[in-house]
């Protein structure tokens, strides 16, 4: 179950609607890319190629909770290794199916 802030921010992200609450924000760039930010660090985006995620160099429980708010995304750690949908992940930008 996602936190309310996660649900609200991801909903606005997919609506491509500016949003700013607590430590989350949604911004729209001049070239039309939609960005989801946690503490000012971009953790997801929508562009011409699709929807992508990253841990933005912050592999924290909060970052993972926000990313887990996306459909078809499961980020977790096991013995210090980060996994995305059961596969080892370095936290770098990866496109997802939503």
C-alpha atoms as a printed R data frame, in Angstrom:
   type eleno elety resid chain resno      x      y       z
1  ATOM     1    CA   UNK     A     1  0.000  0.000   0.000
2  ATOM     2    CA   UNK     A     2  1.428  3.327  -1.085
3  ATOM     3    CA   UNK     A     3  1.442  6.419   1.059
4  ATOM     4    CA   UNK     A     4 -1.003  9.179   0.158
5  ATOM     5    CA   UNK     A     5  1.810 11.518  -0.964
6  ATOM     6    CA   UNK     A     6  3.049  8.808  -3.335
7  ATOM     7    CA   UNK     A     7 -0.401  8.260  -4.803
8  ATOM     8    CA   UNK     A     8 -1.019 11.996  -5.238
9  ATOM     9    CA   UNK     A     9  2.337 12.722  -6.829
10 ATOM    10    CA   UNK     A    10  2.175  9.799  -9.264
11 ATOM    11    CA   UNK     A    11 -1.398 10.676 -10.213
12 ATOM    12    CA   UNK     A    12 -0.338 14.241 -11.042
13 ATOM    13    CA   UNK     A    13  2.759 12.925 -12.825
14 ATOM    14    CA   UNK     A    14  0.642 10.883 -15.244
15 ATOM    15    CA   UNK     A    15 -1.833 13.743 -15.663
16 ATOM    16    CA   UNK     A    16  1.212 15.894 -16.525
17 ATOM    17    CA   UNK     A    17  0.047 18.393 -13.943
18 ATOM    18    CA   UNK     A    18  2.394 20.541 -11.840
19 ATOM    19    CA   UNK     A    19  2.406 19.453  -8.206
20 ATOM    20    CA   UNK     A    20  4.318 20.402  -5.068
21 ATOM    21    CA   UNK     A    21  3.647 18.885  -1.668
22 ATOM    22    CA   UNK     A    22  5.975 17.970   1.159
23 ATOM    23    CA   UNK     A    23  9.129 16.407  -0.364
24 ATOM    24    CA   UNK     A    24  7.516 15.586  -3.747
25 ATOM    25    CA   UNK     A    25  6.998 17.642  -6.884
26 ATOM    26    CA   UNK     A    26  6.019 17.252 -10.506
27 ATOM    27    CA   UNK     A    27  7.564 19.648 -13.009
28 ATOM    28    CA   UNK     A    28  7.025 20.117 -16.729
29 ATOM    29    CA   UNK     A    29 10.102 21.109 -18.735
30 ATOM    30    CA   UNK     A    30 10.088 23.564 -21.637
31 ATOM    31    CA   UNK     A    31 10.469 20.651 -24.057
32 ATOM    32    CA   UNK     A    32  7.410 18.879 -22.612
33 ATOM    33    CA   UNK     A    33  9.100 16.264 -20.433
34 ATOM    34    CA   UNK     A    34  7.290 15.552 -17.157
35 ATOM    35    CA   UNK     A    35  9.547 14.988 -14.135
36 ATOM    36    CA   UNK     A    36  8.771 13.442 -10.750
37 ATOM    37    CA   UNK     A    37 11.080 14.722  -8.017
38 ATOM    38    CA   UNK     A    38 11.836 13.654  -4.466
39 ATOM    39    CA   UNK     A    39 13.724 16.272  -2.421
40 ATOM    40    CA   UNK     A    40 14.498 18.020  -5.729
41 ATOM    41    CA   UNK     A    41 16.105 14.905  -7.258
42 ATOM    42    CA   UNK     A    42 14.442 13.565 -10.400
43 ATOM    43    CA   UNK     A    43 13.352  9.956  -9.836
44 ATOM    44    CA   UNK     A    44 11.054  9.505 -12.858
45 ATOM    45    CA   UNK     A    45 10.173 11.099 -16.148
46 ATOM    46    CA   UNK     A    46  7.892 10.895 -19.132
47 ATOM    47    CA   UNK     A    47  9.312 11.833 -22.500
48 ATOM    48    CA   UNK     A    48  8.873 10.963 -26.169
49 ATOM    49    CA   UNK     A    49 10.285  7.461 -25.585
50 ATOM    50    CA   UNK     A    50  8.112  6.540 -22.600
51 ATOM    51    CA   UNK     A    51  8.234  6.484 -18.804
52 ATOM    52    CA   UNK     A    52 11.518  5.980 -16.972
53 ATOM    53    CA   UNK     A    53 12.690  5.682 -13.369
54 ATOM    54    CA   UNK     A    54 15.958  6.055 -11.454
55 ATOM    55    CA   UNK     A    55 16.965  6.165  -7.810
56 ATOM    56    CA   UNK     A    56 18.876  9.393  -8.609
57 ATOM    57    CA   UNK     A    57 21.828  8.135  -6.586
58 ATOM    58    CA   UNK     A    58 19.706  7.812  -3.434
59 ATOM    59    CA   UNK     A    59 18.864  4.116  -2.844
60 ATOM    60    CA   UNK     A    60 16.729  4.838   0.219
61 ATOM    61    CA   UNK     A    61 13.523  3.349   1.561
62 ATOM    62    CA   UNK     A    62 11.709  6.593   0.732
63 ATOM    63    CA   UNK     A    63 12.936  6.564  -2.868
64 ATOM    64    CA   UNK     A    64 11.921  2.920  -3.251
65 ATOM    65    CA   UNK     A    65  8.503  3.557  -1.700
66 ATOM    66    CA   UNK     A    66  7.861  6.333  -4.235
67 ATOM    67    CA   UNK     A    67  9.016  4.191  -7.168
68 ATOM    68    CA   UNK     A    68  6.945  1.243  -5.943
69 ATOM    69    CA   UNK     A    69  3.901  3.480  -6.410
70 ATOM    70    CA   UNK     A    70  4.160  2.860 -10.158
71 ATOM    71    CA   UNK     A    71  2.252 -0.056 -11.662
72 ATOM    72    CA   UNK     A    72  4.550 -2.920 -12.661
73 ATOM    73    CA   UNK     A    73  7.434 -1.628 -10.508
74 ATOM    74    CA   UNK     A    74  8.843 -3.451  -7.497
75 ATOM    75    CA   UNK     A    75 12.071 -2.086  -6.036
76 ATOM    76    CA   UNK     A    76 13.602 -3.784  -3.019
77 ATOM    77    CA   UNK     A    77 16.941 -4.691  -1.473
78 ATOM    78    CA   UNK     A    78 18.292 -8.041  -0.404
79 ATOM    79    CA   UNK     A    79 21.655 -8.362   1.337
80 ATOM    80    CA   UNK     A    80 22.557 -4.829   0.216
81 ATOM    81    CA   UNK     A    81 21.755 -5.443  -3.468
82 ATOM    82    CA   UNK     A    82 18.981 -3.391  -5.089
83 ATOM    83    CA   UNK     A    83 16.471 -5.252  -7.262
84 ATOM    84    CA   UNK     A    84 13.978 -3.937  -9.790
85 ATOM    85    CA   UNK     A    85 11.243 -6.458 -10.550
86 ATOM    86    CA   UNK     A    86 13.456 -9.296  -9.335
87 ATOM    87    CA   UNK     A    87 16.530 -8.315 -11.390
88 ATOM    88    CA   UNK     A    88 19.675 -6.665  -9.997
89 ATOM    89    CA   UNK     A    89 19.528 -2.918 -10.601
90 ATOM    90    CA   UNK     A    90 22.195 -0.235 -10.283
91 ATOM    91    CA   UNK     A    91 19.609  2.529  -9.878
92 ATOM    92    CA   UNK     A    92 20.375  4.072 -13.256
93 ATOM    93    CA   UNK     A    93 17.663  5.331 -15.610
94 ATOM    94    CA   UNK     A    94 15.536  2.537 -17.040
95 ATOM    95    CA   UNK     A    95 12.335  2.669 -19.074
96 ATOM    96    CA   UNK     A    96  9.302  0.896 -17.611
97 ATOM    97    CA   UNK     A    97  5.936 -0.281 -18.893
98 ATOM    98    CA   UNK     A    98  3.063  1.424 -17.105
